[in-house]
CSV table of C-alpha atoms in Angstrom, one decimal:
chain,number,residue,atom,x,y,z
A,8,MET,CA,16.4,33.1,4.0
A,9,PRO,CA,15.3,34.2,7.7
A,10,GLN,CA,14.6,31.2,9.7
A,11,LEU,CA,11.2,30.2,10.3
A,12,ARG,CA,8.9,31.0,13.2
A,13,PRO,CA,7.6,27.9,15.2
A,14,LEU,CA,3.8,27.7,14.8
A,15,PRO,CA,1.9,29.1,17.4
A,16,ARG,CA,0.3,25.7,18.6
A,17,SER,CA,0.9,22.2,18.0
A,18,LEU,CA,-0.1,18.5,18.6
A,19,ALA,CA,1.1,15.3,20.1
A,20,PRO,CA,1.6,12.7,17.5
A,21,LEU,CA,-1.2,10.1,17.3
A,22,PRO,CA,0.2,6.3,17.0
A,23,ASP,CA,1.5,5.2,13.7
A,24,GLU,CA,0.1,8.6,12.1
A,25,SER,CA,1.0,9.4,8.8
A,26,LEU,CA,2.5,12.6,7.5
A,27,VAL,CA,-0.5,13.6,5.7
A,28,GLY,CA,-2.7,13.0,8.7
A,29,PHE,CA,-0.4,14.9,11.0
A,30,LEU,CA,-0.3,18.0,8.3
A,31,LEU,CA,-4.5,17.8,8.3
A,32,ARG,CA,-5.0,17.6,12.0
A,33,LEU,CA,-2.4,20.4,12.5
A,34,ALA,CA,-3.9,22.7,10.5
A,35,HIS,CA,-7.1,22.4,11.7
A,36,HIS,CA,-6.0,23.0,15.0
A,37,ASN,CA,-4.5,26.5,14.0
A,38,ASN,CA,-7.2,27.4,11.8
A,39,VAL,CA,-5.0,27.6,8.5
A,40,SER,CA,-5.1,25.4,5.5
A,41,PRO,CA,-2.6,22.9,5.4
A,42,GLY,CA,-0.7,24.5,2.5
A,43,THR,CA,0.3,27.2,5.1
A,44,ILE,CA,1.6,24.5,7.6
A,45,VAL,CA,3.6,23.1,4.7
A,46,SER,CA,5.1,26.7,3.8
A,47,ARG,CA,5.7,27.2,7.5
A,48,THR,CA,7.2,24.1,8.4
A,49,GLY,CA,9.9,24.0,5.7
A,50,MET,CA,8.2,21.4,3.5
A,51,SER,CA,7.2,22.7,0.5
A,52,ALA,CA,8.9,22.1,-3.2
A,53,HIS,CA,10.4,25.3,-3.2
A,54,ARG,CA,9.3,26.2,-6.5
A,55,THR,CA,7.7,29.2,-8.0
A,56,ALA,CA,3.8,28.9,-7.4
A,57,LEU,CA,4.1,25.8,-5.5
A,58,THR,CA,5.1,27.1,-2.2
A,59,GLU,CA,2.1,25.3,-0.9
A,60,HIS,CA,2.9,22.1,-2.6
A,61,ILE,CA,4.1,18.7,-0.9
A,62,PRO,CA,5.4,16.2,-3.6
A,63,LEU,CA,4.3,12.8,-3.7
A,64,SER,CA,7.5,11.3,-3.1
A,65,GLN,CA,7.8,13.2,0.2
A,66,GLN,CA,6.0,11.0,2.2
A,67,TYR,CA,8.6,8.5,2.0
A,68,LEU,CA,11.3,10.3,3.9
A,69,GLN,CA,12.9,14.1,4.5
A,70,THR,CA,16.4,14.9,4.2
A,71,PRO,CA,18.3,15.9,7.9
A,72,GLU,CA,17.8,19.3,7.5
A,73,GLN,CA,14.0,19.1,6.5
A,74,ALA,CA,13.5,17.0,9.5
A,75,ALA,CA,14.9,19.3,11.7
A,76,GLU,CA,13.4,22.3,10.7
A,77,PHE,CA,9.8,20.3,10.6
A,78,ALA,CA,10.9,19.4,14.4
A,79,ARG,CA,11.5,22.7,15.4
A,80,THR,CA,8.8,24.6,13.7
A,81,THR,CA,6.0,22.1,14.9
A,82,ARG,CA,7.3,21.6,18.4
A,83,LEU,CA,8.2,18.0,18.2
A,84,HIS,CA,10.9,15.8,19.5
A,85,PRO,CA,13.3,15.1,16.6
A,86,ASP,CA,12.8,11.6,17.2
A,87,GLU,CA,9.1,11.5,16.7
A,88,VAL,CA,9.2,13.0,13.3
A,89,PRO,CA,11.0,9.8,11.0
A,90,HIS,CA,7.8,8.0,12.7
A,91,PHE,CA,5.4,9.9,10.1
A,92,PHE,CA,7.3,8.6,7.2
A,93,LEU,CA,7.2,5.1,5.3
A,94,ALA,CA,11.0,4.8,5.1
A,95,PRO,CA,11.0,2.8,8.4
A,96,PHE,CA,9.1,0.0,6.8
A,97,GLY,CA,11.7,-0.7,4.0
A,98,SER,CA,13.3,-3.1,6.5
A,99,ARG,CA,10.2,-5.2,6.8
A,100,TYR,CA,8.0,-4.4,3.7
A,101,GLY,CA,10.0,-5.3,0.3
A,102,PRO,CA,8.1,-2.7,-1.9
A,103,LEU,CA,9.6,0.1,0.1
A,104,ASP,CA,13.4,-1.7,0.5
A,105,THR,CA,15.6,0.5,-2.0
A,106,THR,CA,17.8,-2.4,-2.2
A,107,LEU,CA,15.2,-5.0,-3.1
A,108,MET,CA,13.4,-2.3,-5.5
A,109,ARG,CA,16.9,-1.2,-7.2
A,110,ARG,CA,15.7,2.5,-6.7
A,111,SER,CA,16.9,5.4,-5.1
A,112,PRO,CA,14.7,6.8,-2.0
A,113,LYS,CA,13.3,9.8,-4.5
A,114,ARG,CA,12.3,7.4,-6.9
A,115,ILE,CA,11.1,4.0,-4.4
A,116,LEU,CA,7.4,5.3,-4.6
A,117,HIS,CA,7.2,6.0,-8.5
A,118,SER,CA,5.1,3.8,-10.3
A,119,ASN,CA,5.1,1.5,-7.1
A,120,ARG,CA,2.5,-0.7,-7.0
A,121,GLY,CA,2.9,-2.0,-3.3
A,122,VAL,CA,2.1,1.4,-1.9
A,123,PHE,CA,-1.1,3.5,-2.0
A,124,ARG,CA,1.1,6.4,-2.7
A,125,ARG,CA,-2.1,8.7,-3.9
A,126,TRP,CA,-4.7,7.4,-1.4
A,127,SER,CA,-5.2,5.7,1.8
A,128,ARG,CA,-7.6,2.9,2.9
A,129,PHE,CA,-8.8,3.6,6.2
A,130,CYS,CA,-10.8,2.6,9.3
A,131,PRO,CA,-14.1,4.7,9.8
A,132,ARG,CA,-13.9,4.2,13.5
A,133,CYS,CA,-10.4,4.7,13.9
A,134,LEU,CA,-10.8,8.5,12.4
A,135,THR,CA,-13.8,9.1,14.8
A,136,GLY,CA,-11.1,9.0,17.8
A,137,ASP,CA,-11.3,8.3,21.4
A,138,SER,CA,-10.1,11.6,23.1
A,139,ASP,CA,-11.4,15.1,23.2
A,140,VAL,CA,-8.5,16.4,20.9
A,141,GLU,CA,-9.3,13.4,18.2
A,142,ARG,CA,-13.2,14.2,18.1
A,143,ALA,CA,-12.0,17.9,17.4
A,144,HIS,CA,-9.7,17.5,14.8
A,145,GLY,CA,-10.0,13.5,13.8
A,146,GLY,CA,-8.0,10.5,14.2
A,147,SER,CA,-5.3,9.0,13.3
A,148,TRP,CA,-4.8,8.5,9.6
A,149,LYS,CA,-2.4,5.6,9.5
A,150,ARG,CA,0.9,5.1,7.6
A,151,LEU,CA,0.2,1.5,7.5
A,152,TRP,CA,-3.4,2.2,5.8
A,153,ARG,CA,-0.7,3.0,2.9
A,154,LEU,CA,0.4,-0.7,2.6
A,155,PRO,CA,-1.8,-3.0,0.4
A,156,PRO,CA,-1.2,-5.7,3.4
A,157,VAL,CA,-2.9,-3.8,5.6
A,158,PHE,CA,-6.7,-4.3,4.9
A,159,ALA,CA,-8.5,-4.6,8.7
A,160,CYS,CA,-8.7,-2.8,11.8
A,161,THR,CA,-7.9,-5.6,14.3
A,162,THR,CA,-8.8,-3.1,17.0
A,163,HIS,CA,-12.2,-2.5,15.7
A,164,ARG,CA,-12.5,-5.8,14.1
A,165,CYS,CA,-13.8,-4.7,10.7
A,166,LEU,CA,-12.1,-4.1,7.1
A,167,LEU,CA,-10.8,-1.1,5.8
A,168,ARG,CA,-12.5,1.2,3.7
A,169,HIS,CA,-10.8,2.3,0.2
A,170,ASN,CA,-13.1,5.0,-0.6
A,171,CYS,CA,-15.8,7.7,-0.1
A,172,PHE,CA,-19.1,6.3,0.8
A,173,GLU,CA,-20.7,9.4,-1.0
A,174,CYS,CA,-18.7,10.0,-4.2
A,175,GLY,CA,-16.8,6.6,-4.4
A,176,HIS,CA,-13.4,8.3,-5.0
A,177,PRO,CA,-10.4,6.6,-2.7
A,178,GLY,CA,-9.7,8.1,0.4
A,179,LEU,CA,-7.3,11.3,0.5
A,180,GLU,CA,-7.0,11.0,-3.0
A,181,ALA,CA,-4.6,13.2,-4.5
A,182,GLN,CA,-6.0,15.1,-7.5
A,183,GLY,CA,-3.0,16.8,-8.6
A,184,VAL,CA,0.6,16.8,-8.1
A,185,SER,CA,0.6,17.6,-4.4
A,186,LEU,CA,0.2,14.6,-1.9
A,187,ILE,CA,-2.4,16.6,-0.1
A,188,PRO,CA,-5.6,17.8,-1.8
A,189,ARG,CA,-7.4,20.9,-1.5
A,190,ILE,CA,-4.3,22.2,0.4
A,191,LYS,CA,-5.3,25.6,0.4
A,192,ASP,CA,-8.6,25.1,1.7
A,193,GLU,CA,-8.8,26.4,5.5
A,194,ASP,CA,-12.6,25.0,5.9
A,195,LEU,CA,-12.1,21.1,5.6
A,196,HIS,CA,-12.0,19.0,8.7
A,197,PRO,CA,-9.0,16.3,8.2
A,198,ASN,CA,-11.8,13.7,8.1
A,199,GLN,CA,-13.6,15.1,5.0
A,200,CYS,CA,-13.7,14.2,1.6
A,201,ARG,CA,-11.4,16.5,-0.5
A,202,THR,CA,-12.2,15.2,-3.8
A,203,VAL,CA,-13.3,17.9,-6.3
A,204,VAL,CA,-16.3,16.2,-8.1
A,205,GLU,CA,-16.7,18.8,-10.7
A,206,GLY,CA,-14.4,21.3,-12.6
A,207,ARG,CA,-10.8,21.5,-12.1
A,208,PRO,CA,-9.3,20.4,-8.8
A,209,GLY,CA,-6.8,23.5,-8.7
A,210,ARG,CA,-9.9,26.0,-8.5
A,211,LEU,CA,-10.5,26.9,-4.9
A,212,ASN,CA,-14.2,27.2,-5.8
A,213,ALA,CA,-14.7,24.0,-7.3
A,214,PRO,CA,-17.2,22.1,-5.6
A,215,ILE,CA,-16.0,19.2,-3.6
A,216,CYS,CA,-17.9,16.2,-1.9
A,217,GLY,CA,-17.3,17.1,1.7
A,218,ALA,CA,-18.6,13.9,3.4
A,219,ARG,CA,-17.3,12.8,6.6
A,220,HIS,CA,-15.0,9.8,6.2
A,221,HIS,CA,-15.5,8.8,9.9
A,222,GLN,CA,-19.3,8.4,9.0
A,223,SER,CA,-18.7,5.8,6.5
A,224,PRO,CA,-19.8,2.0,7.0
A,225,PRO,CA,-17.1,-0.6,7.1
A,226,PRO,CA,-17.2,-3.0,3.9
A,227,THR,CA,-19.7,-5.5,4.4
A,228,CYS,CA,-18.9,-9.1,4.3
A,229,SER,CA,-19.9,-12.5,6.1
A,230,GLU,CA,-18.7,-13.2,9.7
A,231,ALA,CA,-16.9,-16.1,8.1
A,232,PHE,CA,-15.4,-13.9,5.7
A,233,LEU,CA,-14.4,-11.3,8.4
A,234,GLU,CA,-12.5,-13.7,10.5
A,235,THR,CA,-10.7,-15.1,8.2
A,236,ALA,CA,-9.4,-11.9,7.0
A,237,LEU,CA,-8.4,-11.1,10.7
A,238,ALA,CA,-6.5,-14.2,11.2
A,239,LEU,CA,-4.6,-12.9,8.1
A,240,GLN,CA,-4.2,-9.7,9.1
A,241,GLY,CA,-2.8,-10.6,12.3
A,242,GLU,CA,-0.2,-13.0,10.7
A,243,LEU,CA,0.7,-9.8,8.1
A,244,LEU,CA,1.1,-7.4,11.2
A,245,ILE,CA,3.3,-9.8,13.0
A,246,ALA,CA,5.4,-9.8,10.0
A,247,LEU,CA,5.5,-5.6,9.3
A,248,GLY,CA,6.2,-5.0,13.2
A,249,PRO,CA,9.5,-4.1,14.3
A,250,ASP,CA,10.0,-7.0,16.6
A,251,GLY,CA,8.9,-9.7,14.0
A,252,PRO,CA,10.7,-12.3,12.6
A,253,ARG,CA,13.7,-11.7,10.1
A,254,GLU,CA,12.8,-14.6,8.6
A,255,VAL,CA,9.7,-16.3,7.0
A,256,GLY,CA,9.2,-19.6,5.2
A,257,SER,CA,8.4,-19.3,1.6
A,258,VAL,CA,7.5,-22.2,-0.7
A,259,GLY,CA,9.9,-24.4,1.8
A,260,TRP,CA,12.3,-22.1,2.1
A,261,MET,CA,13.5,-19.1,4.8
A,262,ILE,CA,13.7,-15.9,3.5
A,263,ASP,CA,14.1,-12.7,4.4
A,264,THR,CA,10.4,-11.0,5.7
A,265,SER,CA,10.9,-7.9,3.4
A,266,GLN,CA,11.2,-10.4,0.6
A,267,TYR,CA,8.3,-12.3,1.6
A,268,PHE,CA,5.9,-9.5,0.8
A,269,ILE,CA,7.4,-9.1,-2.7
A,270,ASP,CA,6.6,-12.9,-3.4
A,271,LEU,CA,3.1,-12.8,-1.6
A,272,HIS,CA,2.0,-9.8,-4.4
A,273,THR,CA,3.7,-11.9,-7.3
A,274,ILE,CA,1.9,-14.8,-6.8
A,275,ALA,CA,-1.4,-12.5,-6.0
A,276,GLY,CA,-0.5,-10.9,-9.5
A,277,LEU,CA,-0.8,-13.9,-11.1
A,278,ILE,CA,-4.1,-15.4,-9.3
A,279,THR,CA,-5.8,-12.0,-10.5
A,280,LEU,CA,-4.2,-12.1,-14.1
A,281,THR,CA,-5.2,-15.6,-14.6
A,282,TRP,CA,-8.6,-15.8,-12.9
A,283,PRO,CA,-10.7,-18.1,-12.9
A,284,ALA,CA,-7.7,-20.4,-13.3
A,285,ALA,CA,-7.4,-20.4,-9.5
A,286,GLN,CA,-10.9,-20.7,-8.7
A,287,ASP,CA,-10.8,-23.9,-7.1
A,288,LEU,CA,-8.0,-22.4,-4.9
A,289,ALA,CA,-10.3,-19.9,-3.1
A,290,LEU,CA,-10.8,-20.2,0.4
A,291,SER,CA,-14.6,-20.3,0.4
A,292,ASP,CA,-17.4,-19.4,-2.2
A,293,GLU,CA,-17.7,-15.9,-1.2
A,294,HIS,CA,-14.1,-15.6,-1.6
A,295,ALA,CA,-14.7,-16.9,-5.5
A,296,ARG,CA,-17.8,-14.8,-5.8
A,297,ILE,CA,-15.6,-11.7,-4.7
A,298,LEU,CA,-12.5,-12.3,-6.8
A,299,GLU,CA,-15.0,-13.0,-9.9
A,300,ARG,CA,-16.4,-9.5,-9.5
A,301,ASP,CA,-12.9,-8.2,-8.9
A,302,ALA,CA,-12.0,-9.9,-12.3
A,303,GLN,CA,-14.7,-8.0,-14.0
A,304,LEU,CA,-13.9,-4.6,-12.6
A,305,ARG,CA,-10.4,-4.7,-13.2
A,306,GLU,CA,-11.1,-5.7,-17.1
A,307,GLU,CA,-13.6,-2.8,-17.4
A,308,LEU,CA,-11.4,-0.4,-16.0
A,309,ARG,CA,-8.5,-1.6,-18.5
A,310,GLY,CA,-11.0,-1.1,-21.2
A,311,ARG,CA,-11.8,2.3,-20.3
A,312,LEU,CA,-7.8,3.3,-20.1
A,313,HIS,CA,-7.4,1.7,-23.6
A,314,ALA,CA,-10.6,3.7,-24.8
A,315,VAL,CA,-9.3,6.7,-23.5
A,316,ARG,CA,-5.3,6.7,-24.0
A,317,GLY,CA,-4.7,3.7,-26.4
A,318,LYS,CA,-1.9,1.9,-27.5
A,319,PHE,CA,-0.8,0.8,-24.0
A,320,HIS,CA,-2.1,-2.8,-22.9
A,321,TYR,CA,-2.4,-1.4,-18.8
A,322,LEU,CA,-1.7,-4.9,-17.4
A,323,HIS,CA,-1.0,-3.7,-14.3
A,324,VAL,CA,-4.6,-3.0,-13.7
A,325,LEU,CA,-4.9,-6.7,-13.8
A,326,THR,CA,-1.9,-7.4,-11.6
A,327,GLY,CA,-1.9,-4.8,-9.2
A,328,PRO,CA,-3.2,-5.4,-5.9
A,329,ALA,CA,-7.0,-4.8,-5.3
A,330,PRO,CA,-8.2,-1.2,-3.5
A,331,ASP,CA,-11.1,-2.9,-1.9
A,332,SER,CA,-9.8,-4.7,1.2
A,333,ARG,CA,-12.5,-7.9,0.4
A,334,ALA,CA,-10.8,-8.5,-2.8
A,335,TYR,CA,-7.2,-8.0,-1.7
A,336,VAL,CA,-8.3,-10.7,1.0
A,337,ALA,CA,-9.5,-12.8,-1.5
A,338,ALA,CA,-6.3,-13.1,-3.5
A,339,THR,CA,-3.8,-12.6,-0.8
A,340,GLY,CA,-5.4,-15.5,1.3
A,341,ILE,CA,-4.7,-17.7,-1.7
A,342,ALA,CA,-1.2,-16.5,-2.3
A,343,HIS,CA,-0.5,-16.8,1.2
A,344,GLN,CA,-1.6,-20.5,1.4
A,345,ILE,CA,0.7,-21.2,-1.6
A,346,LEU,CA,3.9,-19.6,-0.1
A,347,LYS,CA,3.5,-21.0,3.3
A,348,GLY,CA,3.5,-24.3,1.9
A,349,THR,CA,6.2,-26.9,0.9
A,350,ASP,CA,7.6,-26.4,-2.9
A,351,LEU,CA,5.5,-29.5,-4.1
A,352,ARG,CA,2.7,-28.3,-2.5
A,353,ALA,CA,2.7,-24.9,-4.1
A,354,LEU,CA,3.6,-26.6,-7.4
A,355,ASP,CA,0.5,-28.5,-7.2
A,356,MET,CA,-1.5,-25.2,-6.5
A,357,LEU,CA,0.2,-23.3,-8.8
A,358,ALA,CA,-0.5,-26.0,-11.5
A,359,PRO,CA,-3.9,-24.6,-13.1
A,360,ILE,CA,-2.0,-20.8,-13.1
A,361,HIS,CA,0.9,-22.2,-15.2
A,362,ALA,CA,-1.6,-24.0,-17.5
A,363,HIS,CA,-3.5,-21.0,-18.0
A,364,LEU,CA,-0.5,-18.9,-19.2
A,365,GLN,CA,0.6,-21.9,-21.5
A,366,LYS,CA,-2.9,-21.6,-23.3
A,367,VAL,CA,-3.0,-17.6,-23.6
A,368,GLN,CA,-1.1,-15.5,-26.0
A,369,GLY,CA,-0.1,-12.2,-26.2
A,370,PRO,CA,0.5,-9.7,-23.7
A,371,VAL,CA,-1.1,-11.8,-20.8
A,372,LYS,CA,1.3,-14.3,-21.4
A,373,ALA,CA,4.2,-11.9,-21.6
A,374,GLU,CA,3.3,-10.2,-18.4
A,375,GLY,CA,2.8,-13.8,-16.9
A,376,ASP,CA,6.3,-14.7,-18.0
A,377,ARG,CA,7.6,-11.1,-16.9
A,378,MET,CA,6.3,-11.8,-13.5
A,379,ARG,CA,7.6,-15.4,-12.9
A,380,ASN,CA,10.9,-14.4,-14.1
A,381,SER,CA,11.2,-10.9,-12.1
A,382,PRO,CA,14.5,-10.7,-10.1
A,383,LYS,CA,12.5,-9.1,-7.6
A,384,ASN,CA,11.0,-12.4,-6.4
A,385,SER,CA,13.1,-14.4,-3.9
A,386,PRO,CA,15.5,-17.2,-5.3
A,387,PRO,CA,13.4,-20.1,-4.3
A,388,LEU,CA,10.2,-18.7,-5.8
A,389,ARG,CA,11.7,-17.5,-8.8
A,390,SER,CA,13.0,-21.3,-9.2
A,391,LEU,CA,9.9,-22.7,-8.8
A,392,LEU,CA,8.1,-20.4,-11.1
A,393,THR,CA,10.6,-20.9,-14.0
A,394,ARG,CA,11.7,-24.3,-13.6
A,395,ARG,CA,8.1,-25.5,-12.3
A,396,ALA,CA,10.4,-28.5,-10.5
A,397,PRO,CA,11.5,-29.2,-6.6
A,398,ILE,CA,13.6,-26.5,-5.6
A,399,THR,CA,17.4,-27.6,-5.3
A,400,VAL,CA,20.3,-25.2,-3.6
A,401,LYS,CA,22.2,-25.7,-6.7
A,402,GLU,CA,19.3,-24.0,-8.7
A,403,PHE,CA,20.2,-20.6,-6.7
A,404,ARG,CA,23.6,-20.5,-8.1
A,405,HIS,CA,22.1,-18.8,-11.3
A,406,TYR,CA,21.1,-16.1,-9.4
A,407,PRO,CA,23.8,-13.4,-8.4
A,408,GLY,CA,22.4,-12.1,-5.1
A,409,ALA,CA,22.1,-15.5,-3.8
A,410,ARG,CA,24.9,-17.2,-4.2
A,411,ASP,CA,26.6,-15.9,-0.8
A,412,ARG,CA,23.8,-16.6,1.6
A,413,GLU,CA,23.3,-20.0,3.2
A,414,TRP,CA,20.2,-21.5,2.3
A,415,ARG,CA,17.5,-23.5,4.8
A,416,PRO,CA,14.7,-25.2,4.5
A,417,ALA,CA,11.9,-24.0,6.3
A,418,PRO,CA,10.8,-26.0,9.5
A,419,ALA,CA,8.1,-28.3,8.9
A,420,ALA,CA,6.2,-26.1,11.3
A,421,MET,CA,6.2,-22.9,8.8
A,422,ASN,CA,5.1,-25.3,6.0
A,423,GLY,CA,0.9,-25.4,7.2
């Protein structure tokens, strides 16, 4: 196979830019389709009729050979290429840790509710950009926006949007097997909604939404809600950052930071699964109203899925991280308060959830029990959720992965 020629023009990557965002901006800069960029940089799937195709899994990691070819053809330094992908977050964010998730890199994103693999939240003001280059080709579609715990922009002090303000579809939603929607379209700006609103997504002449995401209004909420969200976002960004702490407190014990995010989603999932059991734990009346509306929307979506596809229970709809930043903040704010306290305080706060799971039967109870017993939870949380009693180091011996670790109680300052 002849060596691919470097592109005639390249761009400097923007801070925390995702692979999709860079490819869209690079295609716009070269006046070609994103699919052409994919083909000319060696990133295609190399299968018949899929030469302009980039798999959903490829946003996680490239092979060394692909990374070298991509750097050469895009005129980037090899050290810049890894920063487009999600894999570097694995050391800080448990759902992207192949060891904690017990998956290979190629399968890490498959059915992974801890990552928005098919779409992205976004900050409209970040997409507007500050420089002439950004105003021409769009701002950064950030990698962090694919992670559910990133729900606010601390720079512009606003919540992130999850959908287009015109058509309502998620941002940069993949409508087929390729990571980039309308990958063969040369005329779309990187900030435009690429959702096909009528007909088959694969048809080039199918009408699309075309709305400009950078003109979208941020989600509305009260000033008090926003301040609470920004404070929570600040704490979580410190934990996600490369210079953040290696360990944090969870139900009174020190655990790895990457593990904390799995615990966080477990508790938040139990809250949404059993709502309104935890309504008295909501951080404000506004938080409670948002969670009530979120619960209604989840049940409606679950009903639609069951009506169309039948037989499955679709309980992941009730437990997965909410796309809407407001609903995610409302549930995760409670979960964060539970985890940052002592085991006794966590037991007290979790009592309504445990009581609810004792009353219900069938699939909901089974799902709650599965989440409480999940081996992906940290040993302290798993012990607390299953035994519903104060935690002792002796109990950790039941978990093979915890036997060789020296467990330490969290300092009192970490216990809220």
